[in-house]
Amino acid sequence: MVTAAPVKTKYEAVIGLETHCQLSTATKIFCSCSTEFGSEPNHNVCPICMGMPGVLPVLNETVLEYAVKAGTALNCKISDYSKFDRKQYFYPDLPKNYQVSQFDLPIAEHGWLEIELIDEDGNPNRKRIGITRLHMEEDAGKLVHGGSDRLSGSTHSLADYNRAGVPLAEIVSEPDIRTGQEAAEYAQEMRRILRYLGVCDGNMQEGSMRCDVNISVRPVGQAEFGTKVEIKNMNSFNAIGRAIDYEIERQIEVIESGGTIAQETRLWEEGSQRTISMRLKEGSSDYRYFPEPDLTPIEVPPEKLAQWKSELPELPAQKRHRYEADFGLSAYDVRNLTDDRAIAEFFEATLAAGAPAKQSANWIMGDITGYLKSEKLEIGAIALTPEALTELILLIENNTISSKIAKDLLPELLTQGGSPKALVEAKGLTQISDTSALDSLIDELLLAHPTELEQYRGGKTKLQGFFVGQLMKKTGGRADPKLANQLLLKKLAG
Amino acid sequence: MIDQTQVHKVANLARLALTEAEEVQFTTQLGSILDYFEQLSELDVSNVEPTTRAIDVSNITRPDDLQPNGDRDAIFANAPDQDGDFFKVPKIMKDQEA
């Protein structure tokens, strides 16, 4: 936590996150309209999501499945009896003037997730953040304000209801978070888990994952919470951390200068790197929830619950613990390997094929990740299979090729696929590690460069590098570097 | 029982602009409706489990199958105003609130 030096009272921040995650279903939560992002305005609407009289909404079974899986992965208790409620408020992004949500009986409660922060020495610090609840609800539509780029000053607004009725899981954390860094890591771990499950794509730019932050500060040691402020409008993990760090400083300054914190909603402004008061009158937060009469309650049958539980993959935290314990990889390596499920599974497939963990990790996080980033590809889109990578690594391990040659071969393997062994043979790239073959090559080399040889023997030993370079050039990089160096040194000495 | 303050608050939440006279009138009328419902409390429900709904049915769901709605024009035809592909709605905030 950051406090100005002369400040005598030490403060700590108390932070909780509300995360809205769009569930990756084909259709909306209560009707059969498409959830596709980027359609023409009001293309994906029907009488149900538009709230026409007399329609009957019905819950999408995949929404329930995804919510239960997410709840289970977040160590929640799945409710025996859950229901939907109507939350009433007036805003034109809601076609019905109420939002169907869950109030007092959410589908999942009382869970936690584990965040891991790596300290300066590379050691992982782990902390559990409590999950208060996870509930299902429908998203609202999107408004474009006319006559002004902001709500204030606009003469009218234009409503697009494509997003109205898109399924969301709202996940509320306990106020267990203390810093911007912890909050950003919480959000990141949440996204990892949801992506591992395949229930949310976690795309913050397209709004399929949105985080609101509740934050207050209090003097260290005080039990009561300070007045909390809500911050919205952060569209990256980085922005979450920065918005929180800014807000902590702002609140401390207000208190230190004798002011009081107003309970309000503030917006993070990316351009100016600060939070500003939303000044939008929240009206009354009296939502007058009541049970949604058109939807039946949910009592997840035990056999369904067991089935969905059994379909959960190994989750990121479990993978991190296992990789660290079983493969002796650093916390940093482990974190990179497990960030994306497909990459973790690629790594695991190389181990199954017999690759040593550290070498495999280096190839995947180095050259392969570099290629994926520059080509904007997922690991599933490359032609190189985990088995082929293993073969390549083993060719280096048994001295058939140098790692330099392996790197040279990689681009072709990534785009064309095929067997590294076959490629090495076809191209005649096998490493020369035969002593007599190397000896005669070195003899030829020394004969061809009498001047340099004389200078070397006269004390200019730096010229060793020159001879190594010439040897590599002569062999097309195929000389076994370690052996070649040994033999060369001996011959140079005369 | 309901008093005029509550009627005023509920009207405000429902975005209804009631005159003073209407508030008085609706306080009386809503009061008698609530009194009528109050008769239910004569029943002994101490042995009845609380419920959130009257029909004993759970777990009605549908498969996640796409069925686009073909008749968008019919929906637009019901809207008070339209601007191209958008529904047009009046100004949301009064200027002095901005």
CSV table of C-alpha atoms in Angstrom, one decimal, chain A residues 8-353:
chain,number,residue,atom,x,y,z
A,8,LYS,CA,1.4,9.4,10.6
A,9,THR,CA,-1.7,7.2,10.5
A,10,LYS,CA,-1.2,4.1,8.4
A,11,TYR,CA,-4.2,3.2,6.3
A,12,GLU,CA,-5.3,0.0,4.7
A,13,ALA,CA,-7.8,-0.5,1.9
A,14,VAL,CA,-10.7,-2.9,2.0
A,15,ILE,CA,-11.6,-4.0,-1.5
A,16,GLY,CA,-14.3,-6.2,-3.0
A,17,LEU,CA,-15.0,-7.0,-6.6
A,18,GLU,CA,-18.2,-7.6,-8.5
A,19,THR,CA,-17.5,-9.4,-11.8
A,20,HIS,CA,-20.0,-9.7,-14.6
A,21,CYS,CA,-19.1,-12.6,-16.9
A,22,GLN,CA,-20.9,-13.3,-20.1
A,23,LEU,CA,-21.6,-17.0,-20.4
A,24,SER,CA,-20.6,-18.4,-23.8
A,25,THR,CA,-23.9,-19.8,-24.9
A,26,ALA,CA,-25.3,-19.7,-28.4
A,27,THR,CA,-28.6,-18.2,-27.3
A,28,LYS,CA,-29.9,-15.7,-24.7
A,29,ILE,CA,-30.7,-16.7,-21.1
A,30,PHE,CA,-34.5,-16.8,-21.5
A,31,CYS,CA,-35.2,-16.9,-25.3
A,32,SER,CA,-33.7,-18.4,-28.4
A,33,CYS,CA,-32.1,-15.2,-29.9
A,34,SER,CA,-28.5,-15.2,-30.8
A,35,THR,CA,-25.8,-13.8,-28.4
A,36,GLU,CA,-23.4,-13.0,-31.2
A,37,PHE,CA,-21.3,-9.9,-30.6
A,38,GLY,CA,-21.2,-7.2,-33.2
A,39,SER,CA,-24.5,-7.9,-35.1
A,40,GLU,CA,-26.4,-5.1,-36.7
A,41,PRO,CA,-28.3,-3.1,-34.0
A,42,ASN,CA,-31.5,-4.8,-32.8
A,43,HIS,CA,-30.9,-7.7,-35.0
A,44,ASN,CA,-31.1,-10.3,-32.2
A,45,VAL,CA,-34.3,-9.4,-30.5
A,46,CYS,CA,-37.7,-11.2,-30.1
A,47,PRO,CA,-40.9,-10.6,-28.1
A,48,ILE,CA,-39.4,-12.3,-25.1
A,49,CYS,CA,-36.3,-10.3,-24.6
A,50,MET,CA,-38.2,-7.2,-25.6
A,51,GLY,CA,-40.6,-7.8,-22.8
A,52,MET,CA,-43.8,-8.0,-24.8
A,53,PRO,CA,-47.0,-8.8,-22.9
A,54,GLY,CA,-48.0,-12.4,-22.7
A,55,VAL,CA,-44.6,-14.0,-23.5
A,56,LEU,CA,-43.1,-16.9,-21.5
A,57,PRO,CA,-39.4,-16.8,-20.8
A,58,VAL,CA,-37.7,-20.2,-20.2
A,59,LEU,CA,-34.2,-20.8,-18.7
A,60,ASN,CA,-31.5,-21.9,-21.1
A,61,GLU,CA,-30.2,-25.2,-19.7
A,62,THR,CA,-26.6,-24.4,-20.7
A,63,VAL,CA,-26.7,-21.2,-18.7
A,64,LEU,CA,-27.6,-23.3,-15.6
A,65,GLU,CA,-24.8,-25.8,-16.4
A,66,TYR,CA,-22.2,-23.1,-16.9
A,67,ALA,CA,-23.2,-21.3,-13.7
A,68,VAL,CA,-23.1,-24.5,-11.7
A,69,LYS,CA,-19.7,-25.4,-13.1
A,70,ALA,CA,-18.3,-22.0,-12.4
A,71,GLY,CA,-19.8,-22.1,-8.9
A,72,THR,CA,-18.2,-25.5,-8.3
A,73,ALA,CA,-14.8,-24.4,-9.6
A,74,LEU,CA,-15.0,-21.5,-7.3
A,75,ASN,CA,-15.5,-23.8,-4.3
A,76,CYS,CA,-19.0,-22.6,-3.7
A,77,LYS,CA,-21.9,-24.5,-2.2
A,78,ILE,CA,-24.5,-25.1,-5.0
A,79,SER,CA,-28.0,-24.2,-3.6
A,80,ASP,CA,-30.5,-26.9,-3.1
A,81,TYR,CA,-33.2,-24.4,-4.0
A,82,SER,CA,-32.6,-21.3,-6.1
A,83,LYS,CA,-34.9,-18.9,-7.9
A,84,PHE,CA,-35.1,-15.8,-10.1
A,85,ASP,CA,-36.3,-12.4,-9.1
A,86,ARG,CA,-37.3,-9.2,-10.8
A,87,LYS,CA,-35.1,-6.2,-10.0
A,88,GLN,CA,-37.1,-3.0,-10.8
A,89,TYR,CA,-35.5,0.1,-12.1
A,90,PHE,CA,-36.1,2.6,-14.9
A,91,TYR,CA,-33.4,3.1,-17.4
A,92,PRO,CA,-33.9,2.7,-21.2
A,93,ASP,CA,-31.3,0.0,-21.5
A,94,LEU,CA,-33.9,-2.3,-20.0
A,95,PRO,CA,-36.8,-3.0,-22.3
A,96,LYS,CA,-38.9,-4.4,-19.5
A,97,ASN,CA,-38.2,-1.8,-16.8
A,98,TYR,CA,-37.0,-4.7,-14.7
A,99,GLN,CA,-34.0,-7.0,-14.9
A,100,VAL,CA,-34.4,-10.7,-14.2
A,101,SER,CA,-31.7,-11.6,-11.7
A,102,GLN,CA,-31.4,-13.6,-8.5
A,103,PHE,CA,-31.8,-11.9,-5.2
A,104,ASP,CA,-32.0,-13.9,-2.0
A,105,LEU,CA,-31.5,-17.5,-3.3
A,106,PRO,CA,-28.5,-17.4,-5.7
A,107,ILE,CA,-27.4,-20.6,-7.5
A,108,ALA,CA,-24.0,-20.6,-5.7
A,109,GLU,CA,-22.6,-19.2,-2.4
A,110,HIS,CA,-19.7,-19.3,0.1
A,111,GLY,CA,-16.7,-20.1,-2.1
A,112,TRP,CA,-13.2,-18.9,-2.6
A,113,LEU,CA,-10.4,-18.7,-5.1
A,114,GLU,CA,-6.7,-18.6,-4.6
A,115,ILE,CA,-4.5,-15.8,-6.0
A,116,GLU,CA,-0.8,-16.1,-6.3
A,117,LEU,CA,1.5,-13.1,-6.3
A,118,ILE,CA,5.2,-13.7,-7.1
A,119,ASP,CA,7.5,-11.6,-4.9
A,120,GLU,CA,10.8,-10.0,-5.9
A,121,ASP,CA,12.7,-13.2,-5.1
A,122,GLY,CA,10.5,-15.3,-7.3
A,123,ASN,CA,8.6,-16.9,-4.5
A,124,PRO,CA,4.9,-17.4,-4.8
A,125,ASN,CA,2.7,-15.7,-2.1
A,126,ARG,CA,-0.8,-17.3,-2.0
A,127,LYS,CA,-4.0,-15.9,-0.6
A,128,ARG,CA,-7.5,-17.1,-0.6
A,129,ILE,CA,-10.2,-14.5,-1.6
A,130,GLY,CA,-13.7,-15.4,-0.4
A,131,ILE,CA,-16.5,-15.6,-3.0
A,132,THR,CA,-19.8,-14.4,-1.4
A,133,ARG,CA,-22.1,-15.5,-4.2
A,134,LEU,CA,-22.5,-16.3,-7.9
A,135,HIS,CA,-25.9,-15.7,-9.5
A,136,MET,CA,-27.4,-15.8,-13.0
A,137,GLU,CA,-29.0,-12.8,-14.6
A,138,GLU,CA,-29.7,-11.1,-17.9
A,139,ASP,CA,-27.6,-8.4,-19.4
A,140,ALA,CA,-29.1,-5.0,-20.4
A,141,GLY,CA,-29.0,-3.4,-23.8
A,142,LYS,CA,-26.6,-0.7,-25.1
A,143,LEU,CA,-27.3,3.0,-25.3
A,144,VAL,CA,-25.8,5.5,-27.7
A,145,HIS,CA,-26.4,9.1,-26.5
A,146,GLY,CA,-27.4,11.5,-29.3
A,147,GLY,CA,-26.4,15.1,-29.6
A,148,SER,CA,-23.4,14.7,-27.2
A,149,ASP,CA,-20.7,12.1,-26.6
A,150,ARG,CA,-21.9,11.8,-23.0
A,151,LEU,CA,-25.1,11.3,-21.2
A,152,SER,CA,-25.2,14.8,-19.9
A,153,GLY,CA,-26.1,17.2,-22.6
A,154,SER,CA,-27.6,14.6,-25.0
A,155,THR,CA,-30.9,15.4,-26.5
A,156,HIS,CA,-32.0,11.8,-26.9
A,157,SER,CA,-30.6,8.3,-26.8
A,158,LEU,CA,-30.6,5.3,-29.2
A,159,ALA,CA,-31.2,1.8,-27.8
A,160,ASP,CA,-29.7,-1.4,-29.1
A,161,TYR,CA,-31.2,-4.5,-27.4
A,162,ASN,CA,-29.0,-7.2,-28.9
A,163,ARG,CA,-27.3,-7.5,-25.6
A,164,ALA,CA,-30.5,-7.5,-23.6
A,165,GLY,CA,-31.1,-11.0,-22.3
A,166,VAL,CA,-27.5,-12.2,-22.9
A,167,PRO,CA,-26.7,-14.5,-20.0
A,168,LEU,CA,-24.4,-13.3,-17.2
A,169,ALA,CA,-22.9,-14.8,-14.1
A,170,GLU,CA,-22.4,-12.1,-11.5
A,171,ILE,CA,-19.7,-13.1,-9.1
A,172,VAL,CA,-19.3,-11.1,-5.8
A,173,SER,CA,-16.1,-11.4,-3.7
A,174,GLU,CA,-15.8,-10.9,0.0
A,175,PRO,CA,-14.0,-7.7,1.0
A,176,ASP,CA,-10.7,-9.7,1.4
A,177,ILE,CA,-8.6,-7.7,-1.1
A,178,ARG,CA,-6.2,-5.1,0.1
A,179,THR,CA,-4.2,-3.8,-2.9
A,180,GLY,CA,-4.7,-2.9,-6.5
A,181,GLN,CA,-2.3,-5.7,-7.4
A,182,GLU,CA,-4.3,-8.3,-5.5
A,183,ALA,CA,-7.5,-7.1,-7.2
A,184,ALA,CA,-5.9,-7.3,-10.6
A,185,GLU,CA,-4.7,-10.8,-9.8
A,186,TYR,CA,-8.1,-11.9,-8.5
A,187,ALA,CA,-9.7,-10.8,-11.8
A,188,GLN,CA,-7.0,-12.5,-13.8
A,189,GLU,CA,-7.4,-15.8,-11.9
A,190,MET,CA,-11.2,-15.5,-12.3
A,191,ARG,CA,-10.8,-15.2,-16.0
A,192,ARG,CA,-8.3,-18.1,-16.1
A,193,ILE,CA,-10.8,-20.4,-14.2
A,194,LEU,CA,-13.7,-19.4,-16.4
A,195,ARG,CA,-11.6,-19.9,-19.6
A,196,TYR,CA,-10.4,-23.3,-18.4
A,197,LEU,CA,-14.0,-24.2,-17.9
A,198,GLY,CA,-14.9,-22.9,-21.3
A,199,VAL,CA,-17.9,-21.0,-19.9
A,200,CYS,CA,-16.8,-17.4,-20.6
A,201,ASP,CA,-14.3,-16.0,-23.1
A,202,GLY,CA,-13.2,-13.3,-20.7
A,203,ASN,CA,-12.8,-10.6,-23.4
A,204,MET,CA,-12.7,-7.3,-21.5
A,205,GLN,CA,-12.6,-5.2,-24.6
A,206,GLU,CA,-15.9,-6.7,-25.9
A,207,GLY,CA,-17.3,-6.5,-22.4
A,208,SER,CA,-17.7,-10.2,-21.9
A,209,MET,CA,-16.0,-9.7,-18.5
A,210,ARG,CA,-16.6,-6.5,-16.6
A,211,CYS,CA,-15.3,-5.7,-13.1
A,212,ASP,CA,-16.7,-3.2,-10.6
A,213,VAL,CA,-14.7,-2.4,-7.5
A,214,ASN,CA,-16.0,-1.5,-4.1
A,215,ILE,CA,-13.3,0.2,-2.0
A,216,SER,CA,-12.9,2.0,1.3
A,217,VAL,CA,-9.9,2.8,3.5
A,218,ARG,CA,-9.5,2.7,7.3
A,219,PRO,CA,-6.7,3.2,9.7
A,220,VAL,CA,-4.8,-0.1,10.3
A,221,GLY,CA,-6.2,-1.8,13.4
A,222,GLN,CA,-9.7,-0.3,13.0
A,223,ALA,CA,-12.4,-3.0,12.7
A,224,GLU,CA,-15.2,-1.0,11.1
A,225,PHE,CA,-15.1,-0.3,7.4
A,226,GLY,CA,-14.8,3.2,6.0
A,227,THR,CA,-17.4,4.6,3.6
A,228,LYS,CA,-17.2,2.7,0.4
A,229,VAL,CA,-17.0,4.0,-3.1
A,230,GLU,CA,-17.8,2.0,-6.2
A,231,ILE,CA,-15.5,2.3,-9.3
A,232,LYS,CA,-16.6,1.3,-12.8
A,233,ASN,CA,-15.3,1.4,-16.3
A,234,MET,CA,-12.0,-0.4,-16.1
A,235,ASN,CA,-11.4,-2.5,-19.2
A,236,SER,CA,-8.1,-4.2,-18.4
A,237,PHE,CA,-6.5,-5.9,-15.5
A,238,ASN,CA,-3.9,-3.2,-15.4
A,239,ALA,CA,-6.5,-0.5,-15.3
A,240,ILE,CA,-8.1,-2.3,-12.3
A,241,GLY,CA,-4.9,-2.1,-10.4
A,242,ARG,CA,-4.1,1.5,-11.3
A,243,ALA,CA,-7.7,2.7,-10.6
A,244,ILE,CA,-7.5,1.2,-7.1
A,245,ASP,CA,-4.1,2.6,-6.3
A,246,TYR,CA,-5.3,6.0,-7.4
A,247,GLU,CA,-8.5,5.7,-5.3
A,248,ILE,CA,-6.7,4.6,-2.2
A,249,GLU,CA,-4.5,7.7,-2.4
A,250,ARG,CA,-7.4,10.0,-3.1
A,251,GLN,CA,-9.4,8.6,-0.1
A,252,ILE,CA,-6.5,8.9,2.3
A,253,GLU,CA,-5.9,12.5,1.2
A,254,VAL,CA,-9.5,13.4,1.7
A,255,ILE,CA,-9.5,11.9,5.2
A,256,GLU,CA,-6.1,13.4,6.1
A,257,SER,CA,-7.3,16.9,5.1
A,258,GLY,CA,-10.3,16.6,7.4
A,259,GLY,CA,-12.9,15.7,4.7
A,260,THR,CA,-15.4,12.9,4.5
A,261,ILE,CA,-15.7,10.3,1.8
A,262,ALA,CA,-19.0,10.5,-0.1
A,263,GLN,CA,-20.7,7.2,-0.9
A,264,GLU,CA,-20.8,7.4,-4.6
A,265,THR,CA,-20.0,5.7,-7.9
A,266,ARG,CA,-16.9,6.9,-9.7
A,267,LEU,CA,-15.6,6.2,-13.2
A,268,TRP,CA,-12.1,5.4,-14.1
A,269,GLU,CA,-10.8,7.7,-16.8
A,270,GLU,CA,-8.1,5.9,-18.8
A,271,GLY,CA,-6.9,9.1,-20.4
A,272,SER,CA,-6.3,11.2,-17.3
A,273,GLN,CA,-5.5,8.1,-15.1
A,274,ARG,CA,-7.9,9.2,-12.4
A,275,THR,CA,-11.4,8.4,-11.0
A,276,ILE,CA,-14.1,11.0,-11.4
A,277,SER,CA,-17.5,11.2,-9.7
A,278,MET,CA,-20.3,10.0,-11.8
A,279,ARG,CA,-22.6,12.7,-10.6
A,280,LEU,CA,-25.5,10.7,-12.1
A,281,LYS,CA,-28.3,10.7,-9.6
A,282,GLU,CA,-28.6,7.0,-8.6
A,283,GLY,CA,-32.2,7.7,-7.5
A,284,SER,CA,-33.3,5.2,-4.9
A,285,SER,CA,-31.6,1.9,-4.7
A,286,ASP,CA,-35.0,0.5,-3.7
A,287,TYR,CA,-35.2,-2.2,-6.3
A,288,ARG,CA,-38.4,-3.9,-4.9
A,289,TYR,CA,-37.2,-7.4,-5.8
A,290,PHE,CA,-39.9,-10.0,-6.0
A,291,PRO,CA,-39.9,-13.6,-7.2
A,292,GLU,CA,-40.1,-13.8,-11.0
A,293,PRO,CA,-43.5,-15.6,-11.6
A,294,ASP,CA,-42.7,-16.7,-15.1
A,295,LEU,CA,-39.7,-18.9,-14.2
A,296,THR,CA,-39.7,-22.0,-12.1
A,297,PRO,CA,-37.3,-22.4,-9.2
A,298,ILE,CA,-34.2,-24.5,-9.7
A,299,GLU,CA,-33.4,-27.6,-7.7
A,300,VAL,CA,-30.3,-29.1,-9.4
A,301,PRO,CA,-30.8,-32.9,-9.3
A,302,PRO,CA,-27.9,-34.6,-7.5
A,303,GLU,CA,-27.0,-36.8,-10.5
A,304,LYS,CA,-26.7,-33.7,-12.7
A,305,LEU,CA,-24.6,-32.0,-10.1
A,306,ALA,CA,-22.3,-35.0,-9.9
A,307,GLN,CA,-22.1,-35.2,-13.7
A,308,TRP,CA,-21.1,-31.5,-14.0
A,309,LYS,CA,-18.6,-31.8,-11.2
A,310,SER,CA,-17.0,-34.8,-13.0
A,311,GLU,CA,-16.7,-32.8,-16.2
A,312,LEU,CA,-14.5,-30.1,-14.5
A,313,PRO,CA,-10.9,-29.9,-15.8
A,314,GLU,CA,-7.9,-29.6,-13.6
A,315,LEU,CA,-8.0,-25.9,-12.7
A,316,PRO,CA,-5.2,-23.4,-12.9
A,317,ALA,CA,-4.3,-23.4,-9.2
A,318,GLN,CA,-4.2,-27.2,-9.1
A,319,LYS,CA,-2.0,-27.2,-12.1
A,320,ARG,CA,0.3,-24.6,-10.6
A,321,HIS,CA,0.8,-26.6,-7.4
A,322,ARG,CA,1.3,-29.9,-9.3
A,323,TYR,CA,3.9,-28.4,-11.8
A,324,GLU,CA,5.9,-26.8,-9.0
A,325,ALA,CA,5.9,-30.0,-6.9
A,326,ASP,CA,6.4,-32.5,-9.7
A,327,PHE,CA,8.6,-30.7,-12.2
A,328,GLY,CA,10.7,-28.4,-10.0
A,329,LEU,CA,9.8,-25.5,-12.3
A,330,SER,CA,10.0,-21.9,-10.9
A,331,ALA,CA,6.8,-20.1,-9.9
A,332,TYR,CA,7.3,-17.8,-12.8
A,333,ASP,CA,7.6,-20.6,-15.4
A,334,VAL,CA,4.6,-22.4,-13.9
A,335,ARG,CA,2.5,-19.3,-14.0
A,336,ASN,CA,3.3,-18.8,-17.7
A,337,LEU,CA,2.7,-22.4,-18.6
A,338,THR,CA,-0.7,-22.6,-16.8
A,339,ASP,CA,-2.1,-19.3,-17.9
A,340,ASP,CA,-3.8,-20.8,-20.9
A,341,ARG,CA,-5.3,-24.3,-20.7
A,342,ALA,CA,-4.4,-25.2,-24.3
A,343,ILE,CA,-0.8,-24.3,-23.7
A,344,ALA,CA,-0.7,-26.2,-20.4
A,345,GLU,CA,-2.2,-29.3,-22.1
A,346,PHE,CA,0.4,-29.0,-24.9
A,347,PHE,CA,3.1,-28.9,-22.3
A,348,GLU,CA,1.7,-32.0,-20.6
A,349,ALA,CA,1.5,-33.8,-23.9
A,350,THR,CA,5.2,-33.3,-24.5
A,351,LEU,CA,6.0,-34.7,-21.0
A,352,ALA,CA,3.8,-37.7,-21.8
A,353,ALA,CA,5.8,-38.2,-25.0
